[in-house]
Amino acid sequence: MNDLSEGNEKESLIKPDSKAIELSRCLALEQAYVHDVYSQIATEWGACSPVRSYVKDFFFNDFEFGSLLMDIGCGDGKSLNLRSDLFTIGLEKCSDWFKKDTKDKPFLSNSDVLIGDVLYLPVRDEFFDGVLCCGVLHHLSTTDRRIAALQEIVRIIKIGGKLLITVWASEGREVGVCWILFLPLCFC
């Protein structure tokens, strides 16, 4: 009986954990179909889409002088300096957006950008007055990863802060534009 239980223990040590396999698959899919593609776009084209009107509305109508904002998935950083009286920090996973000479991007200062991941935001809790997250969440390959990203975003926004999220539909059009006033929330 001891020999059998020892054999099962050894088998369980050899068999990869199914959650680890799933995570590895998610990371590989996102790398191949999102991060590598955006690296190529950044390298070859050097710019992303223009700043949309609802993003301008978010910046110009919803924040007072001196507010602190984060643009998650800031791409080439075009929205970072829409208002000189706000301090906006960009977070981008694809560092290739910032490898080109910044003289082509007068709206961008290297000190305004963090290279990072929406799933692990490198800032303290309740830090920002507002967060912009346009065209990011649909790139995460599972519902669990999307929920984890939303939990991270909620964690860094001050109570009463504002959030603008957009996602793209499978038909290639942007949907889900929403402004959210944050009350104490919990994604459990």
Short mmCIF file of C-alpha atoms in Angstrom, two decimals:
data_model
loop_
_atom_site.label_atom_id
_atom_site.label_comp_id
_atom_site.label_asym_id
_atom_site.label_seq_id
_atom_site.Cartn_x
_atom_site.Cartn_y
_atom_site.Cartn_z
CA MET A 1 0.00 0.00 0.00
CA ASN A 2 2.86 2.33 0.77
CA ASP A 3 4.40 1.62 -2.61
CA LEU A 4 1.18 2.61 -4.41
CA SER A 5 0.77 5.89 -2.56
CA GLU A 6 4.44 6.70 -3.22
CA GLY A 7 3.91 6.04 -6.94
CA ASN A 8 0.87 8.35 -7.05
CA GLU A 9 2.83 11.07 -5.27
CA LYS A 10 5.60 10.80 -7.84
CA GLU A 11 3.09 10.92 -10.69
CA SER A 12 1.46 14.06 -9.29
CA LEU A 13 4.87 15.69 -9.03
CA ILE A 14 5.64 14.87 -12.65
CA LYS A 15 2.23 15.87 -14.10
CA PRO A 16 2.06 19.59 -14.82
CA ASP A 17 -0.60 21.50 -12.95
CA SER A 18 -3.59 22.20 -15.22
CA LYS A 19 -3.81 25.82 -14.02
CA ALA A 20 -0.15 26.35 -14.86
CA ILE A 21 -0.72 24.89 -18.32
CA GLU A 22 -3.76 27.13 -18.84
CA LEU A 23 -1.83 30.21 -17.73
CA SER A 24 1.08 29.28 -19.96
CA ARG A 25 -1.31 28.91 -22.90
CA CYS A 26 -2.95 32.28 -22.14
CA LEU A 27 0.42 34.00 -21.97
CA ALA A 28 1.55 32.38 -25.22
CA LEU A 29 -1.66 33.39 -27.03
CA GLU A 30 -1.48 36.96 -25.78
CA GLN A 31 2.21 37.18 -26.70
CA ALA A 32 1.69 35.88 -30.23
CA TYR A 33 -1.57 37.61 -31.11
CA VAL A 34 -1.37 40.84 -29.11
CA HIS A 35 2.08 41.85 -27.87
CA ASP A 36 4.04 40.75 -30.93
CA VAL A 37 1.48 42.40 -33.23
CA TYR A 38 1.61 45.70 -31.34
CA SER A 39 5.41 45.58 -31.30
CA GLN A 40 5.31 45.27 -35.07
CA ILE A 41 2.81 48.14 -35.36
CA ALA A 42 4.96 50.34 -33.12
CA THR A 43 8.12 49.49 -35.02
CA GLU A 44 6.73 49.79 -38.55
CA TRP A 45 4.07 52.49 -38.24
CA GLY A 46 5.13 54.32 -35.10
CA ALA A 47 1.64 55.61 -34.26
CA CYS A 48 -1.69 54.36 -33.14
CA SER A 49 -5.16 55.72 -33.75
CA PRO A 50 -5.99 59.36 -33.10
CA VAL A 51 -7.30 60.44 -29.72
CA ARG A 52 -11.05 59.83 -29.81
CA SER A 53 -13.55 62.55 -28.89
CA TYR A 54 -14.88 60.67 -25.84
CA VAL A 55 -11.32 60.46 -24.48
CA LYS A 56 -10.98 64.22 -24.89
CA ASP A 57 -14.35 64.69 -23.16
CA PHE A 58 -13.16 62.49 -20.29
CA PHE A 59 -9.99 64.56 -19.83
CA PHE A 60 -11.52 68.00 -20.37
CA ASN A 61 -14.84 67.67 -18.55
CA ASP A 62 -14.27 65.35 -15.63
CA PHE A 63 -11.15 66.47 -13.79
CA GLU A 64 -10.09 69.53 -11.86
CA PHE A 65 -6.69 71.21 -11.83
CA GLY A 66 -3.91 68.97 -10.50
CA SER A 67 -5.75 65.65 -10.86
CA LEU A 68 -3.65 62.52 -11.26
CA LEU A 69 -4.65 60.10 -14.04
CA MET A 70 -3.35 56.84 -15.49
CA ASP A 71 -3.75 55.82 -19.12
CA ILE A 72 -3.51 52.02 -19.18
CA GLY A 73 -2.46 50.80 -22.62
CA CYS A 74 -1.35 54.30 -23.61
CA GLY A 75 0.17 53.15 -26.93
CA ASP A 76 2.26 55.97 -28.32
CA GLY A 77 1.25 58.31 -25.48
CA LYS A 78 -0.91 60.76 -27.40
CA SER A 79 -3.39 61.25 -24.58
CA LEU A 80 -0.79 61.84 -21.88
CA ASN A 81 -0.57 65.60 -22.30
CA LEU A 82 -4.04 66.57 -23.46
CA ARG A 83 -4.25 68.96 -20.52
CA SER A 84 -1.23 70.66 -19.06
CA ASP A 85 -2.92 71.14 -15.68
CA LEU A 86 -3.32 67.36 -15.13
CA PHE A 87 -0.58 64.86 -14.41
CA THR A 88 -1.13 61.76 -16.52
CA ILE A 89 1.01 58.63 -16.29
CA GLY A 90 0.91 56.13 -19.13
CA LEU A 91 1.25 52.38 -18.69
CA GLU A 92 2.10 50.29 -21.73
CA LYS A 93 3.13 46.65 -22.06
CA CYS A 94 4.79 47.15 -25.45
CA SER A 95 8.05 49.02 -24.92
CA ASP A 96 8.56 49.34 -28.69
CA TRP A 97 6.24 52.36 -28.68
CA PHE A 98 8.97 54.29 -26.89
CA LYS A 99 12.12 53.14 -28.67
CA LYS A 100 11.86 55.77 -31.38
CA ASP A 101 13.17 59.28 -31.01
CA THR A 102 10.80 61.32 -28.80
CA LYS A 103 11.26 64.43 -31.00
CA ASP A 104 8.65 62.77 -33.26
CA LYS A 105 6.38 62.67 -30.19
CA PRO A 106 6.46 66.11 -28.58
CA PHE A 107 3.51 65.08 -26.41
CA LEU A 108 5.57 62.38 -24.70
CA SER A 109 8.11 62.55 -21.92
CA ASN A 110 9.86 59.33 -20.87
CA SER A 111 9.17 60.15 -17.24
CA ASP A 112 5.41 59.94 -17.94
CA VAL A 113 5.45 56.28 -18.96
CA LEU A 114 5.71 52.98 -17.11
CA ILE A 115 6.28 49.69 -18.90
CA GLY A 116 3.96 47.25 -17.23
CA ASP A 117 0.97 44.96 -17.25
CA VAL A 118 -2.68 45.75 -16.48
CA LEU A 119 -2.76 42.61 -14.33
CA TYR A 120 -0.01 43.92 -12.03
CA LEU A 121 -0.25 47.70 -11.79
CA PRO A 122 2.90 49.02 -10.10
CA VAL A 123 1.21 51.69 -7.96
CA ARG A 124 -0.29 51.89 -4.49
CA ASP A 125 -3.99 51.50 -3.69
CA GLU A 126 -6.38 54.42 -4.29
CA PHE A 127 -3.72 56.54 -5.99
CA PHE A 128 -5.40 57.98 -9.10
CA ASP A 129 -8.29 60.41 -9.52
CA GLY A 130 -9.05 58.78 -12.85
CA VAL A 131 -8.06 55.92 -15.12
CA LEU A 132 -8.39 55.59 -18.87
CA CYS A 133 -8.32 52.04 -20.25
CA CYS A 134 -9.20 52.05 -23.95
CA GLY A 135 -8.82 48.99 -26.12
CA VAL A 136 -7.01 46.85 -23.54
CA LEU A 137 -9.26 44.38 -21.72
CA HIS A 138 -10.43 42.51 -24.82
CA HIS A 139 -6.80 41.51 -25.45
CA LEU A 140 -6.77 39.36 -22.31
CA SER A 141 -7.53 35.80 -23.33
CA THR A 142 -9.84 34.64 -20.52
CA THR A 143 -12.69 36.02 -18.46
CA ASP A 144 -10.70 35.38 -15.27
CA ARG A 145 -7.81 37.51 -16.56
CA ARG A 146 -10.23 40.30 -17.53
CA ILE A 147 -11.80 40.23 -14.07
CA ALA A 148 -8.33 40.30 -12.48
CA ALA A 149 -7.45 43.35 -14.59
CA LEU A 150 -10.66 45.11 -13.51
CA GLN A 151 -9.82 44.32 -9.88
CA GLU A 152 -6.39 45.90 -10.34
CA ILE A 153 -7.89 49.00 -11.96
CA VAL A 154 -10.45 49.38 -9.17
CA ARG A 155 -7.64 48.98 -6.61
CA ILE A 156 -5.69 52.00 -7.89
CA ILE A 157 -8.62 54.45 -8.25
CA LYS A 158 -9.53 56.70 -5.35
CA ILE A 159 -13.02 56.34 -3.95
CA GLY A 160 -15.11 58.72 -6.08
CA GLY A 161 -12.55 58.53 -8.90
CA LYS A 162 -13.55 58.13 -12.53
CA LEU A 163 -12.86 55.44 -15.08
CA LEU A 164 -13.27 55.29 -18.83
CA ILE A 165 -13.13 51.79 -20.33
CA THR A 166 -13.64 50.80 -23.95
CA VAL A 167 -13.38 47.41 -25.62
CA TRP A 168 -13.64 46.36 -29.24
CA ALA A 169 -16.36 44.07 -30.55
CA SER A 170 -15.48 41.08 -32.71
CA GLU A 171 -16.94 42.99 -35.67
CA GLY A 172 -14.10 45.50 -35.33
CA ARG A 173 -16.03 48.39 -33.80
CA GLU A 174 -15.45 49.98 -30.42
CA VAL A 175 -18.15 49.33 -27.84
CA GLY A 176 -18.63 49.71 -24.14
CA VAL A 177 -17.68 53.34 -23.70
CA CYS A 178 -18.57 54.09 -20.11
CA TRP A 179 -17.76 56.52 -17.36
CA ILE A 180 -17.96 55.07 -13.89
CA LEU A 181 -18.02 56.98 -10.62
CA PHE A 182 -16.41 54.70 -8.07
CA LEU A 183 -18.00 53.97 -4.76
CA PRO A 184 -16.50 51.33 -2.49
CA LEU A 185 -16.64 48.28 -4.77
CA CYS A 186 -15.52 44.72 -4.46
CA PHE A 187 -15.18 42.21 -7.32
CA CYS A 188 -15.45 39.00 -5.36
#
